[in-house]
mmCIF file of N, CA and C in Angstrom:
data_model
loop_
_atom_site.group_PDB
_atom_site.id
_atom_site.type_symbol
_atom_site.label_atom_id
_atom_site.label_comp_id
_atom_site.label_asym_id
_atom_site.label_seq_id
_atom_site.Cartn_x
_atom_site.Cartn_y
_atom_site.Cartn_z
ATOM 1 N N UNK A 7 -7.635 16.209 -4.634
ATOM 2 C CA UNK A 7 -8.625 15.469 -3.888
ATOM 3 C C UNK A 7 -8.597 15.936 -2.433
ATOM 4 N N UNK A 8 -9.703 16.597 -1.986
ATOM 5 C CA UNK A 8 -9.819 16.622 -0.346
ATOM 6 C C UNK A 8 -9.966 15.746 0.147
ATOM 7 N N UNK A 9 -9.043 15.694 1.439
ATOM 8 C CA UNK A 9 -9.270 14.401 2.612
ATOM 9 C C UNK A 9 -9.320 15.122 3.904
ATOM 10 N N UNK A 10 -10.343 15.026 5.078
ATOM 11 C CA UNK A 10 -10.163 15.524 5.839
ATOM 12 C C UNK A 10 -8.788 15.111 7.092
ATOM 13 N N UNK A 11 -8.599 15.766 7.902
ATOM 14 C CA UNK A 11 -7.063 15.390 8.541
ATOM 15 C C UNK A 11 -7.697 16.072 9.818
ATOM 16 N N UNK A 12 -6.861 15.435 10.956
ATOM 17 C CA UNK A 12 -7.141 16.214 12.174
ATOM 18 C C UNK A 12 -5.829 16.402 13.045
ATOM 19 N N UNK A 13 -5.664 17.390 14.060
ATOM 20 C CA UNK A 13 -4.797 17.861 14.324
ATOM 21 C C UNK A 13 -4.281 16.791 15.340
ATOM 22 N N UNK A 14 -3.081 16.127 15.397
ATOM 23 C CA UNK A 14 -2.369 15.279 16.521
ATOM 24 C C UNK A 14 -2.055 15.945 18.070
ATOM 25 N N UNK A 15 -1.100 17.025 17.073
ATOM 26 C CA UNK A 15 0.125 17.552 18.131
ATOM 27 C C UNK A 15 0.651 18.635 17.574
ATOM 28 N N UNK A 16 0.736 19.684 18.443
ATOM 29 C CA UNK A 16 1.835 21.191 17.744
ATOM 30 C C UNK A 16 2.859 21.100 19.044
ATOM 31 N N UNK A 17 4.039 21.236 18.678
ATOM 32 C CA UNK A 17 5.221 21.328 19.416
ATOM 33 C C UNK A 17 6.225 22.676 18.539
ATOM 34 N N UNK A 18 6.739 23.784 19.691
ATOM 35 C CA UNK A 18 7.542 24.592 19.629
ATOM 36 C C UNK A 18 8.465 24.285 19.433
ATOM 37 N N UNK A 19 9.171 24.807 18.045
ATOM 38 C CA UNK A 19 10.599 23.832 17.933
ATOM 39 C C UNK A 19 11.739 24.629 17.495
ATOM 40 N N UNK A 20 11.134 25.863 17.412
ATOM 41 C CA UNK A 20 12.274 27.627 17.491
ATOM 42 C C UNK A 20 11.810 28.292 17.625
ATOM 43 N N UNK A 21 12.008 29.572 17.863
ATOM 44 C CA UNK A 21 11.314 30.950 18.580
ATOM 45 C C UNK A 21 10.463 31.176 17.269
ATOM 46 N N UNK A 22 9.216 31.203 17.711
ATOM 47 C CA UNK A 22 8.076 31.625 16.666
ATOM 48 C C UNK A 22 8.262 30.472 15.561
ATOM 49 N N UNK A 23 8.357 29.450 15.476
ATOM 50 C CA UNK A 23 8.122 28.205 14.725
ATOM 51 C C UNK A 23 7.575 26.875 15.607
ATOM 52 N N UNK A 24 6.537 26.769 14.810
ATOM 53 C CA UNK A 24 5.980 25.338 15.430
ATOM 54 C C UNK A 24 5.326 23.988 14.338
ATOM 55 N N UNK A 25 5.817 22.560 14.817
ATOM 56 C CA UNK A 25 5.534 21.922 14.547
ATOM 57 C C UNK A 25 4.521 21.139 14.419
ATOM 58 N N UNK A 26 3.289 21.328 13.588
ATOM 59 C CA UNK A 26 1.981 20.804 13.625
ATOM 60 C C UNK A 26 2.338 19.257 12.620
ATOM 61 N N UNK A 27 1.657 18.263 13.385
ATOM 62 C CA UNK A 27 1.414 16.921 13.231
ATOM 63 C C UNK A 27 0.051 16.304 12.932
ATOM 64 N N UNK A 28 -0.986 16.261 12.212
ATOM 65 C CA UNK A 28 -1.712 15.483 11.476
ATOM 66 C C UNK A 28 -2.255 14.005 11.164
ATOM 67 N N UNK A 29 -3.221 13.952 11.025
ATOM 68 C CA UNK A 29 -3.341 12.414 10.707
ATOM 69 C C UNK A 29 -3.624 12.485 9.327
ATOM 70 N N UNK A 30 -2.860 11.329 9.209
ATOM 71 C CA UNK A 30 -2.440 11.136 7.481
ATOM 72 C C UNK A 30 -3.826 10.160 7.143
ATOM 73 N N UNK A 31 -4.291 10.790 6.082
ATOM 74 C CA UNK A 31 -5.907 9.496 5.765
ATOM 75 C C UNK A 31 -5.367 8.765 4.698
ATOM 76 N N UNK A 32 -5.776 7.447 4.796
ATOM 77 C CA UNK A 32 -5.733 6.330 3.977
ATOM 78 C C UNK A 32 -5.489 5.805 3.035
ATOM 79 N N UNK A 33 -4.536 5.865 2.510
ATOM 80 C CA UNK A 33 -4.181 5.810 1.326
ATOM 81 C C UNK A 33 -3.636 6.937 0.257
ATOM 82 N N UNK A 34 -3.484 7.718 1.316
ATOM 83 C CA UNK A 34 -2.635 8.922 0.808
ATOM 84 C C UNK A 34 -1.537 8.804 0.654
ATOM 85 N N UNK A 35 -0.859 8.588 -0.473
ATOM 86 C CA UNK A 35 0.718 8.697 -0.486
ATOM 87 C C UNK A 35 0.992 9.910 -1.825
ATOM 88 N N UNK A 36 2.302 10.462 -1.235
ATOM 89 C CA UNK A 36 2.858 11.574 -1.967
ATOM 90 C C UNK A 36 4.621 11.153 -1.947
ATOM 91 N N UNK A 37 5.291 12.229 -2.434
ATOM 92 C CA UNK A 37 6.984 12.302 -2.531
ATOM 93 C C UNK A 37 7.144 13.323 -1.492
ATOM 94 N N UNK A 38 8.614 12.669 -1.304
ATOM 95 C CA UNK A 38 9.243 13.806 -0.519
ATOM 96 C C UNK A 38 9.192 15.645 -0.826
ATOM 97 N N UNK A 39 9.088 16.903 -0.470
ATOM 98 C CA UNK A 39 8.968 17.984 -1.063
ATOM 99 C C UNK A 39 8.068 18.254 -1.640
ATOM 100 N N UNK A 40 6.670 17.260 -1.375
ATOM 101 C CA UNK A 40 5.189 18.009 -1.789
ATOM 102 C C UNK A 40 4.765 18.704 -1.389
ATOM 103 N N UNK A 41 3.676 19.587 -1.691
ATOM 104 C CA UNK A 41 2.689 20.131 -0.514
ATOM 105 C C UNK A 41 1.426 19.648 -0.909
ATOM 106 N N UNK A 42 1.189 20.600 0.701
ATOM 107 C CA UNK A 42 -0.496 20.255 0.952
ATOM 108 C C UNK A 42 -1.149 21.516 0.843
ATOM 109 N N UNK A 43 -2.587 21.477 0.616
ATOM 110 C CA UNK A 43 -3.270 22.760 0.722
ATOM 111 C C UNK A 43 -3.891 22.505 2.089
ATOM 112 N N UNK A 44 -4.568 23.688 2.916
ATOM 113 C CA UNK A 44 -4.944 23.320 4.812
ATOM 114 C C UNK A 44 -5.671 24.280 4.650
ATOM 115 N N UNK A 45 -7.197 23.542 4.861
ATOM 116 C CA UNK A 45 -8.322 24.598 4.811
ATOM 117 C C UNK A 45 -9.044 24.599 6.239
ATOM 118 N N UNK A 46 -9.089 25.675 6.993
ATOM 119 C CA UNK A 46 -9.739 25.953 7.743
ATOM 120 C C UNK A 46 -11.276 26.148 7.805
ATOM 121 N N UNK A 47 -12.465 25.595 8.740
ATOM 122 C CA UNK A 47 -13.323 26.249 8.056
ATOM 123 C C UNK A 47 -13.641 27.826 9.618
ATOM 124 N N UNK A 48 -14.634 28.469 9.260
ATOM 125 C CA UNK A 48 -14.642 29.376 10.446
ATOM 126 C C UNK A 48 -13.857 30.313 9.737
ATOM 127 N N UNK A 49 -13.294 30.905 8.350
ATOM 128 C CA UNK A 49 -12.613 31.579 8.016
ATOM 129 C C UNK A 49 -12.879 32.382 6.637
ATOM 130 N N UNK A 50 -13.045 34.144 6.504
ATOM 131 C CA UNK A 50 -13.497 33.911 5.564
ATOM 132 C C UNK A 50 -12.649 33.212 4.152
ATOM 133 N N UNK A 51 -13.408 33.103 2.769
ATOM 134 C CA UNK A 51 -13.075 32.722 1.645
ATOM 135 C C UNK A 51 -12.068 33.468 1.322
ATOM 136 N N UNK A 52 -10.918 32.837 0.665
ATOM 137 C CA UNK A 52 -9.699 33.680 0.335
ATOM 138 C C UNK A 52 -8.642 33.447 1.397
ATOM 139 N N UNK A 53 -9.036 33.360 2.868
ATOM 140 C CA UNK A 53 -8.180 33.659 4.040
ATOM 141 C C UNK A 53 -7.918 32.034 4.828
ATOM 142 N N UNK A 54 -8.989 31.245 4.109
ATOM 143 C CA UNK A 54 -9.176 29.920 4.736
ATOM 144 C C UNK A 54 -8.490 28.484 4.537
ATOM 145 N N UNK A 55 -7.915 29.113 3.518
ATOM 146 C CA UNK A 55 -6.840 27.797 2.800
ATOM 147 C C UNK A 55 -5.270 28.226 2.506
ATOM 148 N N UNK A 56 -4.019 27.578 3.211
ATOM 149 C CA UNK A 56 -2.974 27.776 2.933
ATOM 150 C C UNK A 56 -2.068 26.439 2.512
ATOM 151 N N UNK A 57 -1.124 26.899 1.735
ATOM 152 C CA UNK A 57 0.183 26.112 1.082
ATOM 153 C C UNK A 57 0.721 25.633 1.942
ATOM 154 N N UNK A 58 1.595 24.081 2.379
ATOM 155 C CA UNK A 58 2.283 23.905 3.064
ATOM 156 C C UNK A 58 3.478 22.996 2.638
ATOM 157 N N UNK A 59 4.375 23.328 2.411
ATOM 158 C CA UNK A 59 5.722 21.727 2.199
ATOM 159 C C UNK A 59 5.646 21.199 3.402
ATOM 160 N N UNK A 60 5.264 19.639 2.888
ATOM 161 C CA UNK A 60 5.362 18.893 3.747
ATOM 162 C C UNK A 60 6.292 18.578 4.747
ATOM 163 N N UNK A 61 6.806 18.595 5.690
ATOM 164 C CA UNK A 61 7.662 18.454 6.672
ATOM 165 C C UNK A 61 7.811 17.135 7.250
ATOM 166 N N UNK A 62 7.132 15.749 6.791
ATOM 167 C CA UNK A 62 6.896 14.699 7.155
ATOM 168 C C UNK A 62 7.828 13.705 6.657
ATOM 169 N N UNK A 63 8.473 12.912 6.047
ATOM 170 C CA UNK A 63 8.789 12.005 5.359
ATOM 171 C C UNK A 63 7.726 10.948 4.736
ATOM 172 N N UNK A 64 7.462 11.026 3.633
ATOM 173 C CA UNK A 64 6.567 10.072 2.976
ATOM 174 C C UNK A 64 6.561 8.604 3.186
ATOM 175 N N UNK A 65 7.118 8.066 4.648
ATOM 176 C CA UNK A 65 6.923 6.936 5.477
ATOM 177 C C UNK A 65 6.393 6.811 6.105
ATOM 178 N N UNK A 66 6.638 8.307 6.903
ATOM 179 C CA UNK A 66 6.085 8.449 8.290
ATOM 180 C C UNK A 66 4.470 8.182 8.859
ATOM 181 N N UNK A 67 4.049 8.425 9.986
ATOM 182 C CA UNK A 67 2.236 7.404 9.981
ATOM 183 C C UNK A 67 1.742 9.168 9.665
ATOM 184 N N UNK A 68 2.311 9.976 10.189
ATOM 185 C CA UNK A 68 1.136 11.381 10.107
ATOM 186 C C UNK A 68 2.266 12.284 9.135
ATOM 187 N N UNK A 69 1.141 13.252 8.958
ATOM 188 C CA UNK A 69 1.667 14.519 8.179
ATOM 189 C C UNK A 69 1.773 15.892 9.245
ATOM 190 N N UNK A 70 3.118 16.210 8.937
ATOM 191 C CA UNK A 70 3.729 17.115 9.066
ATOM 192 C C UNK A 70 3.930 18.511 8.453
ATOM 193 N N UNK A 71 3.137 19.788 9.191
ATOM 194 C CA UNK A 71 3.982 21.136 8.297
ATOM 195 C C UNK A 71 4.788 21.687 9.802
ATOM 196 N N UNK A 72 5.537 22.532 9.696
ATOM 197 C CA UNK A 72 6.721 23.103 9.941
ATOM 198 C C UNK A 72 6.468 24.949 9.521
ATOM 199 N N UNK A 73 5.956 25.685 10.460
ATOM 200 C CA UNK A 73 5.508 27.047 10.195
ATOM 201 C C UNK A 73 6.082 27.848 10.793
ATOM 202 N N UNK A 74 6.662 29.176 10.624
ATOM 203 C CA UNK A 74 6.850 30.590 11.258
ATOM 204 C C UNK A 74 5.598 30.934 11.462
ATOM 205 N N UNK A 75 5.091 30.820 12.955
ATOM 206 C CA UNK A 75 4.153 31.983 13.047
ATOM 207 C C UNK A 75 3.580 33.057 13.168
ATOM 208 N N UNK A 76 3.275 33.495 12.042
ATOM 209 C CA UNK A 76 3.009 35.378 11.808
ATOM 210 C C UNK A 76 1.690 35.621 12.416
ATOM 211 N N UNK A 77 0.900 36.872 12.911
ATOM 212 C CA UNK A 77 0.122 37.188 13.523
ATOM 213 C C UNK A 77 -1.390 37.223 11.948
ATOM 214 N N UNK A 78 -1.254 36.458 11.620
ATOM 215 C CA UNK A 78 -2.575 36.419 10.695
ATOM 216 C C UNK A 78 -3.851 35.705 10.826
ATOM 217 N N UNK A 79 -5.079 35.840 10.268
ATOM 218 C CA UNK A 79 -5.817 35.061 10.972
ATOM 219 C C UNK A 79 -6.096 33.691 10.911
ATOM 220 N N UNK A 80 -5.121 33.120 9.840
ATOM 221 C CA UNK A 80 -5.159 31.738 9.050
ATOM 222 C C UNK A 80 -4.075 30.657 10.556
ATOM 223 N N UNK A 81 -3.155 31.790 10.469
ATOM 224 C CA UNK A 81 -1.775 31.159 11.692
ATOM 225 C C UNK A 81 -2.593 31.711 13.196
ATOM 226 N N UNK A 82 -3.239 32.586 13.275
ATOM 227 C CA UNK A 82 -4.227 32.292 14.539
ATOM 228 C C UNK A 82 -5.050 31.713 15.140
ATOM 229 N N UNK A 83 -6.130 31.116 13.681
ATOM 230 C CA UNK A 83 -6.616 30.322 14.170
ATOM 231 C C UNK A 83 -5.955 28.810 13.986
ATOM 232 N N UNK A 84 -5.025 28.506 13.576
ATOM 233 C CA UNK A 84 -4.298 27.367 13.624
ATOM 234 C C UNK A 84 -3.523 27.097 14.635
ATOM 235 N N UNK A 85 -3.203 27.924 15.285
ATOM 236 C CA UNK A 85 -2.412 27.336 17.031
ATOM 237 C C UNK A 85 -3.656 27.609 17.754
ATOM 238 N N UNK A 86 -4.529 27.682 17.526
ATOM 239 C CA UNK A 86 -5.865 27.832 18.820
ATOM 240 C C UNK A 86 -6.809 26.476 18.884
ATOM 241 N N UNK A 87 -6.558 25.976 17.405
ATOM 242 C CA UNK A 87 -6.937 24.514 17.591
ATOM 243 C C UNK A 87 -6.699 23.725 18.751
ATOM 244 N N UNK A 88 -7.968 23.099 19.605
ATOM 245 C CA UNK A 88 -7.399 22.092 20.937
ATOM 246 C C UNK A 88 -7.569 21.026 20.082
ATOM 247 N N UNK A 89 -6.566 19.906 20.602
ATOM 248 C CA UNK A 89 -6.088 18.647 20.587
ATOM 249 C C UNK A 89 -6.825 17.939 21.366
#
């Protein structure tokens, strides 16, 4: 099921890893060690949707991924997002 999500907060949290924070929509609940799929749009098809383990605790109010960022255009345009 798609839900749209919007970006909170990205915080640097090791050399070339950053912490992106989310708003969790409504009634979404999952387990610990799920993932999410994160579709960009502005990207082509194929390049626009990536895998993520959740990095959040399934308590917590937002969702959490936890990324190495590699020079691709999926992780480029995802730290260029303004808040």
């Amino acid at each position: 099921m798609k839900k749209a999500v919007f970006l909170i907060s990205k915080k640097d949290v090791a050399a070339g890893t950053v912490l992106f924070s989310f708003s969790r929509p409504e009634g979404l609940d999952y387990k610990a060690g799920q993932t999410i799929d994160l579709t960009l749009p502005g990207l082509e098809t194929g390049l626009n949707t990536h895998t993520f383990s959740l990095s959040s605790a399934p308590h917590e109010e937002f969702l959490m991924i936890t990324t190495c960022m590699r020079d691709t255009p999926f992780k480029n345009k995802l730290a260029a997002i303004d808040i």
